[in-house]
Tab-separated table of C-alpha atoms in Angstrom:
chain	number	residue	atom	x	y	z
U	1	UNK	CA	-4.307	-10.813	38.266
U	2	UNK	CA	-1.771	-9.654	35.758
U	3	UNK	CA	0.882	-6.459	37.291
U	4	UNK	CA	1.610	-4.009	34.883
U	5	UNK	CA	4.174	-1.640	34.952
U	6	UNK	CA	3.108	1.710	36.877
U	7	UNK	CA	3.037	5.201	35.310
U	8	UNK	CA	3.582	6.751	33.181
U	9	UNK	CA	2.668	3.409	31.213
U	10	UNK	CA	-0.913	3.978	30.533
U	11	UNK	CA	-3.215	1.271	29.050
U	12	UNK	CA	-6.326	1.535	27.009
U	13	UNK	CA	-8.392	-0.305	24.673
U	14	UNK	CA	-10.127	0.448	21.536
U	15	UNK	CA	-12.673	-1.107	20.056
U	16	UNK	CA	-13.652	-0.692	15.976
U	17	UNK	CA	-16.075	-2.427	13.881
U	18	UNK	CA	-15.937	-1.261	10.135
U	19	UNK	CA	-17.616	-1.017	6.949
U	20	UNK	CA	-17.282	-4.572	6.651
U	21	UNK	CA	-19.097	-5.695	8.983
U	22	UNK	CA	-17.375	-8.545	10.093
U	23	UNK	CA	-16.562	-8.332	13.976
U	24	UNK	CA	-15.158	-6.336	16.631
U	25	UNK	CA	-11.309	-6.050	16.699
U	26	UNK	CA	-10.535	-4.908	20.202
U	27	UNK	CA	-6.749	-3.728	20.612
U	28	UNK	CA	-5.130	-2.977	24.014
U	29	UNK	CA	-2.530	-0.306	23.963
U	30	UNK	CA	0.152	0.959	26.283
U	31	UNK	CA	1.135	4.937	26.086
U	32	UNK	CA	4.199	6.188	27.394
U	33	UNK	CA	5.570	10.028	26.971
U	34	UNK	CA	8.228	8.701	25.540
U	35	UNK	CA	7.787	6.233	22.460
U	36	UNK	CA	4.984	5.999	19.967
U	37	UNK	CA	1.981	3.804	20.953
U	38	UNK	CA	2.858	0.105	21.407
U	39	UNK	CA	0.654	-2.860	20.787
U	40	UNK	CA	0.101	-5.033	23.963
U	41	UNK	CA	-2.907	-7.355	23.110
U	42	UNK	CA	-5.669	-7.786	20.284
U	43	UNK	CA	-9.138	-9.607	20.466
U	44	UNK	CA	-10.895	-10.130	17.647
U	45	UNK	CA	-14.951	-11.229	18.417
U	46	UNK	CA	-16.637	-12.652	14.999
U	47	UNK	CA	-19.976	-10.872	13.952
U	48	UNK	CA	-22.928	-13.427	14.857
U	49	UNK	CA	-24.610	-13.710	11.263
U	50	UNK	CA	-28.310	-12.136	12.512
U	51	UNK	CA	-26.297	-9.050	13.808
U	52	UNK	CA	-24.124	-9.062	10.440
U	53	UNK	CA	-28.081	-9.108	8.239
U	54	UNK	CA	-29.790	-6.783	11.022
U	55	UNK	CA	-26.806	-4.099	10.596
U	56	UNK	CA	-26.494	-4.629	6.735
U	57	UNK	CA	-30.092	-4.140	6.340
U	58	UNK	CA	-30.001	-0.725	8.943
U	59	UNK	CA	-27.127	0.499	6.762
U	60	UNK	CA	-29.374	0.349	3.356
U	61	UNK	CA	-32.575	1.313	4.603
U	62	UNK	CA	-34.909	4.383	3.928
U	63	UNK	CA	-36.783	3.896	6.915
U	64	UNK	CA	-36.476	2.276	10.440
U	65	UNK	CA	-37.826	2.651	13.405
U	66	UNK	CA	-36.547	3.074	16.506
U	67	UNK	CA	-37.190	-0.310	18.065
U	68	UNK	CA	-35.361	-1.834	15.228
U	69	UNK	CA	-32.565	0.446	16.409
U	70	UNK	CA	-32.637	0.020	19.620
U	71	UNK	CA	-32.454	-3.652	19.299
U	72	UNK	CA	-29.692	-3.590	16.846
U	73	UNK	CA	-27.718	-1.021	18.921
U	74	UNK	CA	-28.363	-2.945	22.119
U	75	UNK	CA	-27.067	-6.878	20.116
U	76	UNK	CA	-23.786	-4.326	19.209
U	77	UNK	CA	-23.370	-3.504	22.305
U	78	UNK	CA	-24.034	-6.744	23.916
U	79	UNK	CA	-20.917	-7.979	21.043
U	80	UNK	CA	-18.223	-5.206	22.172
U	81	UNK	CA	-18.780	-5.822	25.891
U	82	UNK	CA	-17.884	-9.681	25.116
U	83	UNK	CA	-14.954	-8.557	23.026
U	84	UNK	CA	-13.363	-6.033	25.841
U	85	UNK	CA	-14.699	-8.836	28.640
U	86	UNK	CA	-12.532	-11.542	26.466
U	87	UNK	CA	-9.437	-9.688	26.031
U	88	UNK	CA	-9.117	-8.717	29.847
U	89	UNK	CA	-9.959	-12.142	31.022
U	90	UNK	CA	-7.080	-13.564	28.525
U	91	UNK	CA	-4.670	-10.795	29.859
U	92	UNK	CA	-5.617	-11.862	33.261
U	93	UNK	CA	-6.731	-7.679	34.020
U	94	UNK	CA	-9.172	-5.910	35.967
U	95	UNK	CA	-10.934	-2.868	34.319
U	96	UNK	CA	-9.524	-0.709	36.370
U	97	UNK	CA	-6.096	-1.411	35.146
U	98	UNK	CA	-7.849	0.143	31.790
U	99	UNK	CA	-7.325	3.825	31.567
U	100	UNK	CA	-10.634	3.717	29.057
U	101	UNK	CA	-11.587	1.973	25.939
U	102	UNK	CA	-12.739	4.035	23.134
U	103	UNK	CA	-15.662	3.140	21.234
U	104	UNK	CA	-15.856	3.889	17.547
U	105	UNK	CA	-19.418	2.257	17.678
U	106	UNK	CA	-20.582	1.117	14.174
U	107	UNK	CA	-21.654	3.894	11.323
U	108	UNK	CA	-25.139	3.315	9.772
U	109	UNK	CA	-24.818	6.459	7.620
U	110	UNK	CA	-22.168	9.247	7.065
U	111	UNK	CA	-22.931	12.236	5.451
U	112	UNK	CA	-20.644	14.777	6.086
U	113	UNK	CA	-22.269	17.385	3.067
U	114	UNK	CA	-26.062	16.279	3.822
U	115	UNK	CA	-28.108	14.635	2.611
U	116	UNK	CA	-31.119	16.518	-0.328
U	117	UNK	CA	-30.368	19.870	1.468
U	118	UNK	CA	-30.114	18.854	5.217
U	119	UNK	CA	-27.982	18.875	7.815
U	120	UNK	CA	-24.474	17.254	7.881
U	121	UNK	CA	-24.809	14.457	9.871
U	122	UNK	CA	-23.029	10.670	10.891
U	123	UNK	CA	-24.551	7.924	12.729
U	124	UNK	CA	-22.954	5.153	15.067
U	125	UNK	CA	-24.643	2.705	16.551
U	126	UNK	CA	-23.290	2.646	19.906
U	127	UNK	CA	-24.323	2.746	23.759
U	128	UNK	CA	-21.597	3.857	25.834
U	129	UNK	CA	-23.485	4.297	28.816
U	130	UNK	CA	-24.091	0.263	28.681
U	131	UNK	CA	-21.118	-0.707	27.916
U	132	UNK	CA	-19.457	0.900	30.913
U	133	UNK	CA	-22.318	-1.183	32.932
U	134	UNK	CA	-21.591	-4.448	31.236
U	135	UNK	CA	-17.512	-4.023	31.859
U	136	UNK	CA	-16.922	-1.918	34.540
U	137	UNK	CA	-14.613	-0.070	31.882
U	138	UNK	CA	-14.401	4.036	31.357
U	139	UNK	CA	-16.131	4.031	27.571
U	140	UNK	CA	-15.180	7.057	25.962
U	141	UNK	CA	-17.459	7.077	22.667
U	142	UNK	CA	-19.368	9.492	20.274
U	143	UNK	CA	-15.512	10.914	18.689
U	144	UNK	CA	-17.015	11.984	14.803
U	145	UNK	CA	-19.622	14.492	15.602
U	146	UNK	CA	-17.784	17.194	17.543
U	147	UNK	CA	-15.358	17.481	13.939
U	148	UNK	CA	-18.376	17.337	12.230
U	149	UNK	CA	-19.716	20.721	14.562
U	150	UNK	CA	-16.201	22.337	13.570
U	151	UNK	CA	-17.375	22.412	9.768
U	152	UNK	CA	-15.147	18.734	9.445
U	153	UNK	CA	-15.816	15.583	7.417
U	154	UNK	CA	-15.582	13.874	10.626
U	155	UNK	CA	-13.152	11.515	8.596
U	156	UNK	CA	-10.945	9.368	8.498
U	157	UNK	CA	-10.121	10.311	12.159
U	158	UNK	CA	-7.399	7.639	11.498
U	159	UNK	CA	-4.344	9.884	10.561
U	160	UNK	CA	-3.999	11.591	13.461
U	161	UNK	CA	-3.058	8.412	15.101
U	162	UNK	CA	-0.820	7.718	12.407
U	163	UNK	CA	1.310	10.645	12.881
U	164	UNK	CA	1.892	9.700	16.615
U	165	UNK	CA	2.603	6.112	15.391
U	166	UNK	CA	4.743	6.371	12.547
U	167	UNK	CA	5.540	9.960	13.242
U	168	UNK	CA	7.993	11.732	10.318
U	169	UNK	CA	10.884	10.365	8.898
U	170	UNK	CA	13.370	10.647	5.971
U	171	UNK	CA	11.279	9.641	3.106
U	172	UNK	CA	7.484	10.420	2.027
U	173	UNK	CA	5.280	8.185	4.055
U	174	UNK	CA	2.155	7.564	2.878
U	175	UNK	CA	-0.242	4.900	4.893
U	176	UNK	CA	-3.247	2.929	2.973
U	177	UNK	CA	-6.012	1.509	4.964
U	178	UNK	CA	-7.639	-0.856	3.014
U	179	UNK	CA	-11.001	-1.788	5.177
U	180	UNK	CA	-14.100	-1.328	3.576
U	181	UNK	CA	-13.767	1.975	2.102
U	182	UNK	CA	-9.464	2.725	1.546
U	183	UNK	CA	-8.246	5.783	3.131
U	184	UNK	CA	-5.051	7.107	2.588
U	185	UNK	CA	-2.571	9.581	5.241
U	186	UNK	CA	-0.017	11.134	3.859
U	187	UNK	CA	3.038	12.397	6.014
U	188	UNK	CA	5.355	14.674	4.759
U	189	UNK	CA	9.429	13.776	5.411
U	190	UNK	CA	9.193	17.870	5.868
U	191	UNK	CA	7.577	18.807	9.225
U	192	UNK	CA	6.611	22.037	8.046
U	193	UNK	CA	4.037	20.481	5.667
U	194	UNK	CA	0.635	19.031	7.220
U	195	UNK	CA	-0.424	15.524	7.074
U	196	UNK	CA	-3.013	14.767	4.532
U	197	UNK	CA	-5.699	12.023	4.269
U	198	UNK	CA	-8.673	11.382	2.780
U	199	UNK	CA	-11.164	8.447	1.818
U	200	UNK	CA	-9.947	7.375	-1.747
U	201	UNK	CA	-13.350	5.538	-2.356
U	202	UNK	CA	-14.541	1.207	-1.632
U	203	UNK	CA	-11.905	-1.072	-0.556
U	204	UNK	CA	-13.860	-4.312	0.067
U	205	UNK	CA	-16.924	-2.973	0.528
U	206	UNK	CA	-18.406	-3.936	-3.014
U	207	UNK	CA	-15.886	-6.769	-3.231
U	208	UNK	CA	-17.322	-8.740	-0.942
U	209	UNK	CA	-20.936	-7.676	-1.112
U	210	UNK	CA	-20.580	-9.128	-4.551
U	211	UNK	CA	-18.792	-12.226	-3.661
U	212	UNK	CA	-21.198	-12.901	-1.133
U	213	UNK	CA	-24.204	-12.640	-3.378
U	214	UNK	CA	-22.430	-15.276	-5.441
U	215	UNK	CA	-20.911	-17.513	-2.498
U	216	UNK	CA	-22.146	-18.368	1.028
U	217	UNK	CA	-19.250	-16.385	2.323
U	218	UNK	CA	-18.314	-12.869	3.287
U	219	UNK	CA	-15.135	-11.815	1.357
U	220	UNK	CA	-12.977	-12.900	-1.715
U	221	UNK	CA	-9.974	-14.998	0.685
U	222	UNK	CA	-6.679	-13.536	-1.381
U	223	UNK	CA	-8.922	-12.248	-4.016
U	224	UNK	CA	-8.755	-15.720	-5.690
U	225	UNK	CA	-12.017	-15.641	-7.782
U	226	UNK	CA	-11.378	-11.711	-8.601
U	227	UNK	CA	-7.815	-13.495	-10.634
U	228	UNK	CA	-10.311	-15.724	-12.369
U	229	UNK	CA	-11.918	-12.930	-14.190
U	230	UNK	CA	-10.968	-10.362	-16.549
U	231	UNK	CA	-11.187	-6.549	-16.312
U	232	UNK	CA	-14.040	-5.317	-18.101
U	233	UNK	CA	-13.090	-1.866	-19.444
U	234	UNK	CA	-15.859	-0.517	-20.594
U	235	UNK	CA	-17.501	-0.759	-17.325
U	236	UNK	CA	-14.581	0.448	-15.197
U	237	UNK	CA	-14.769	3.346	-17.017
U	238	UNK	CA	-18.891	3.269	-15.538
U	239	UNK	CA	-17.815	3.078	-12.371
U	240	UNK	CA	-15.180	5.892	-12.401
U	241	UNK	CA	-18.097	8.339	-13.831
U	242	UNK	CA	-19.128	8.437	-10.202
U	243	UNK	CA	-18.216	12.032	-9.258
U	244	UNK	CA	-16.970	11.383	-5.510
U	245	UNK	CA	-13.800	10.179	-7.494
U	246	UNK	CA	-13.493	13.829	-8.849
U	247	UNK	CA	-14.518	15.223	-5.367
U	248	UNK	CA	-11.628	17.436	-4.013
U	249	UNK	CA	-10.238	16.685	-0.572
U	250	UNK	CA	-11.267	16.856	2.402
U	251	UNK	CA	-13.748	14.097	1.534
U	252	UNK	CA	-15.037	10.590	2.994
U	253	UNK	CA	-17.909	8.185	2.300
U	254	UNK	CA	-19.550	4.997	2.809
U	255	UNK	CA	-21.527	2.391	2.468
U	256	UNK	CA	-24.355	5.224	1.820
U	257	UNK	CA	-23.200	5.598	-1.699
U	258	UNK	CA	-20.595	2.401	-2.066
U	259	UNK	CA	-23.483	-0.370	-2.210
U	260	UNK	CA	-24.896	-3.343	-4.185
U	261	UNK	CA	-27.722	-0.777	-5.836
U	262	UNK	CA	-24.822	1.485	-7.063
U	263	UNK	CA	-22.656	-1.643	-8.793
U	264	UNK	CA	-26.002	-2.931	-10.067
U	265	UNK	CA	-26.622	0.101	-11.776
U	266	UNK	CA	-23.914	0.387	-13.700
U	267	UNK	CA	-24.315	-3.629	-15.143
U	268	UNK	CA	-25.651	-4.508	-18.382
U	269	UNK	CA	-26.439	-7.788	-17.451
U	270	UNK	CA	-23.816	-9.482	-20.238
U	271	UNK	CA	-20.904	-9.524	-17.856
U	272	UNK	CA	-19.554	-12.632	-15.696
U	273	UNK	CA	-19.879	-12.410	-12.071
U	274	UNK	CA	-15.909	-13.370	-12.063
U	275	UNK	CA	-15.243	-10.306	-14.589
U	276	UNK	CA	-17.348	-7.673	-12.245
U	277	UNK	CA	-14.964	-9.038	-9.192
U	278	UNK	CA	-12.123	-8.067	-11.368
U	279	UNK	CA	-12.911	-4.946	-12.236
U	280	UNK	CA	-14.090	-3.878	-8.849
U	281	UNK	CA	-10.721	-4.863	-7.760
U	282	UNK	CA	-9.239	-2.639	-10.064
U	283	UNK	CA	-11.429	0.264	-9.000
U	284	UNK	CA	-10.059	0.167	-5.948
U	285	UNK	CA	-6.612	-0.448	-7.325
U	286	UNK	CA	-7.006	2.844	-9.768
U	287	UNK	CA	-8.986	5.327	-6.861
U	288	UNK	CA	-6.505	4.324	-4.310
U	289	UNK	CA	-3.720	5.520	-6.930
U	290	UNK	CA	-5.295	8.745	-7.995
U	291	UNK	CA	-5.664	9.646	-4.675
U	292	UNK	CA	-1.945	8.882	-4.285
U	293	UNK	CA	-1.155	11.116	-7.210
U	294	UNK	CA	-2.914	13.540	-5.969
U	295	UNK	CA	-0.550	13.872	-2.976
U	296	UNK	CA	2.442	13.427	-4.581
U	297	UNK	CA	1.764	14.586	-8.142
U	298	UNK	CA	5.298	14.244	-9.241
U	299	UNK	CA	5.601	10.501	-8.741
U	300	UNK	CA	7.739	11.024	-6.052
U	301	UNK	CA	9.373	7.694	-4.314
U	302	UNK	CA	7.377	7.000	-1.143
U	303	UNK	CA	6.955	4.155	1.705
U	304	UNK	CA	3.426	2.786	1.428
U	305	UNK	CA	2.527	1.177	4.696
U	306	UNK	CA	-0.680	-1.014	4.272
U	307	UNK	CA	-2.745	-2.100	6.931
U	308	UNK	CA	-6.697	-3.308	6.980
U	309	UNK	CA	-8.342	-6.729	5.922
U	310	UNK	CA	-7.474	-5.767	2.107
U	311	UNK	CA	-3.863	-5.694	2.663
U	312	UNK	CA	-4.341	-9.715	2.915
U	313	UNK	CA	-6.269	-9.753	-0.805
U	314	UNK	CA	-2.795	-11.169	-3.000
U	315	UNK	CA	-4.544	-9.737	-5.851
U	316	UNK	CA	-5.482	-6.073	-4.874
U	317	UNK	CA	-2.400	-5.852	-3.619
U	318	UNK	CA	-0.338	-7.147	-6.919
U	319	UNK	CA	-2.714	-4.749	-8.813
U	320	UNK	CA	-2.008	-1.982	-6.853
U	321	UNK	CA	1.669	-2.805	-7.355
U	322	UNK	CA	0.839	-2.307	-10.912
U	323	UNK	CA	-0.440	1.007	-10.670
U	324	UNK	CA	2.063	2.176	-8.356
U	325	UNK	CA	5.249	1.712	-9.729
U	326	UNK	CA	7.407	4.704	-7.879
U	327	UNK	CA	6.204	2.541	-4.108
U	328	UNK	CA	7.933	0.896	-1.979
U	329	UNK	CA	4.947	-1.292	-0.013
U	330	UNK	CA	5.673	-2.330	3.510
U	331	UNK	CA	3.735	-3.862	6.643
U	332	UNK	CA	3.074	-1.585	9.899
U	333	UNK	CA	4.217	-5.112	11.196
U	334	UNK	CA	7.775	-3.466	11.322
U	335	UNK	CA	6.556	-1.189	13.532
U	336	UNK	CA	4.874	-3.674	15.854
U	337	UNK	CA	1.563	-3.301	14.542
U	338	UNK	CA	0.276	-6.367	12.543
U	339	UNK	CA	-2.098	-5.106	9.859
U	340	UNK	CA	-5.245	-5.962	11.321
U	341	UNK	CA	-5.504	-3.614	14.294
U	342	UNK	CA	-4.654	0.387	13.375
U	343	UNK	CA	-8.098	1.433	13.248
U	344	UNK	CA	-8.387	-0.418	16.921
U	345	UNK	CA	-5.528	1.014	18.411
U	346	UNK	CA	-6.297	4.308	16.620
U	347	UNK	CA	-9.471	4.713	18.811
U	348	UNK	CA	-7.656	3.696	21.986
U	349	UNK	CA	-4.752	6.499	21.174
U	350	UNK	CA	-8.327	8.848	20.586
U	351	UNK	CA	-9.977	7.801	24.330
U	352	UNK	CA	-6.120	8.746	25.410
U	353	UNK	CA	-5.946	12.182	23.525
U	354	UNK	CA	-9.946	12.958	25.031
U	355	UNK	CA	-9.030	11.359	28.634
U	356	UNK	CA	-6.106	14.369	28.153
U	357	UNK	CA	-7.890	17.027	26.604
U	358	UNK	CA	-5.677	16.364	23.837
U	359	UNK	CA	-7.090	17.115	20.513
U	360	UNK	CA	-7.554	14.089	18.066
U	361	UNK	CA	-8.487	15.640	14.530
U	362	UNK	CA	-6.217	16.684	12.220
U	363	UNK	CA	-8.018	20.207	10.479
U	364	UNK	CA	-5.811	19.483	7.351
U	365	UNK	CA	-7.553	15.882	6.992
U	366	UNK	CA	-11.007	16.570	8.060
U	367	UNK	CA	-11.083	20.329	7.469
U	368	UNK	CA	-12.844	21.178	10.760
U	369	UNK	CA	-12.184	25.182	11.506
U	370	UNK	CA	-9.109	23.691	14.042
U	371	UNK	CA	-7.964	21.360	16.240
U	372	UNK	CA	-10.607	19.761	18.876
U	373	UNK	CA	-10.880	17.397	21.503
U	374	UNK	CA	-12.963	14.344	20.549
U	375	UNK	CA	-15.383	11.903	22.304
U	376	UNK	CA	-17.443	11.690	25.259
U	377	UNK	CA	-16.661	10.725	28.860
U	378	UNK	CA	-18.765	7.715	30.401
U	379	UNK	CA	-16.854	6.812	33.356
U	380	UNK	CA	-17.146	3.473	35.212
């Protein structure tokens, strides 16, 4: 068994699966009073392909029932107890070396306004309770809904781990998360201004819905076929009718709205499959910019950190180059965190900050009434 240094070093491990739908990352972090959150390990466990079409089909459906829930939920669960079970066995740990692993769980819907005059409301698949049984791990889980009761979007939850990360420094920092919807933080070189985030709209959610409706694979590798085609104008301008992308902050979203029914609907049915891959690329390339503007209307010079699957995509990134002249693009890699694991480590900072009774919202981000301590407690 593996010795690791004694307090105040504190480990823990978080555990995301995104819109994407493509596996669990699990990331195991060490805390110190001292320094920002470092990166110790990362796991990442591939989606099995009947999970991948169970959850896909959960995500778009009017109806379930609850057995088809339960079973999904319970496959999910099955899939981040073998990621956590993984990472410790390749570290050579115990759980109880493991302060906690926080489990973002996976979101079936979000809707943070309601839905036809309801209730606000977002769903993860998740079972906390099991997981603790299947790795003798402290799960804490369930972190969206108690924002949510404070009047919040409940997202991105994401920024406040940023700020302890990256924390505030000379220049305008702004951080993109391009998963499958982008999200952007923004945090001010002036510490009396707040940080700022919000969902700019799909990432590689409709990307690679559409590539995969085309190709027997998930996602666009360096957005290679996207380059092929050429950016329809007529129906960018479609897509950018869609009035989220006039929706003042605080706002998120989803695959509720961002879907293969939504792109469909705006088609005529003359364009190439290679031109709608372009122009979805640019979407995301133009949202992700307004939403940039909209922080710093000016144009001001600013340090764009990038981080998420899309950050790999050659071409989204080259077009967001384009549309963002003033920005100076850099990897959290300089920081010690490769691209692929901030959302992971984010929710292992979160099980820290609820393990604490720390808060881990950010009321300028979410707009929640205040600050609040997130997440549930299972212990081992």
């Amino acid at each position: 068994m593996k010795t690791l240094p004694t307090a105040p070093t504190l480990y823990y491990m978080g555990l995301m699966s995104g819109t994407s739908l493509d596996g669990i990352d699990a990331a195991l972090i060490a805390i110190t009073p001292t320094a920002p959150p470092r990166l110790v390990a990362t796991h990442a466990e591939p989606m099995p392909e009947a999970l991948h079409s169970a959850l896909l089909t959960l995500c778009n459906a009017e109806q379930v029932s609850f057995a088809q829930l339960a079973l999904a939920e319970n496959a999910f669960c099955h899939l981040q107890a073998q990621a956590i079970n993984t990472l410790l066995a390749q570290q050579c740990l115990s759980p109880s070396q493991i302060s906690a692993v926080g489990s973002h769980g996976q979101t079936i819907e979000h809707a943070p306004d309601g839905h036809s005059g309801g209730p606000a409301y977002t769903l993860q698949l998740d079972n906390p309770s099991l997981l603790a049984e299947l790795t003798g791990c402290t799960v804490v889980a369930d972190f969206r809904r108690r924002d949510l009761a404070a009047g919040g979007q409940a997202a991105p939850l994401a920024p406040a781990f940023h700020q302890a990360l990256f924390g505030r420094q000379t220049v305008e920092q702004l951080i993109l998360n391009l998963g499958g919807i982008a999200n952007v933080t923004w945090l001010p070189r002036h510490t009396d201004q707040p940080a700022l985030g919000f969902d700019t709209g799909p990432a590689n959610v409709l990307l690679d819905a559409w590539f995969a409706k085309h190709y027997p694979s998930r996602f666009d590798q360096n957005g290679t076929w996207a380059k092929s085609g050429q950016v329809d104008s007529a129906l960018l301008v479609r897509f950018l009718t869609e009035p989220f992308f006039r929706q003042p902050p605080p706002r998120s979203t989803g695959r509720e709205l961002f879907h293969l029914t939504w792109l469909k609907q705006h088609l005529t049915g003359t364009e190439s499959p290679e031109d709608v891959q372009a122009t979805l690329a640019e979407l995301t390339a133009i949202s992700v910019a307004e939403g940039i503007k909209h922080l710093l209307p000016d144009n001001q010079p600013a340090t764009l950190i990038t981080c998420g699957g899309g950050a790999h995509n050659a071409y989204l990134m080259a077009r967001l180059a384009h549309h963002l002249p003033n920005a100076t693009f850099t990897s959290p890699s300089a920081y010690g965190w490769p691209e692929d694991w901030i959302e992971a480590g984010a929710f292992a900072w979160l099980a820290h900050q609820r393990l604490h009774h720390l808060p881990g919202n950010l009321p300028s981000v979410t707009g929640a009434s205040g600050l609040r301590v997130l997440g549930g407690i299972y212990s081992r």
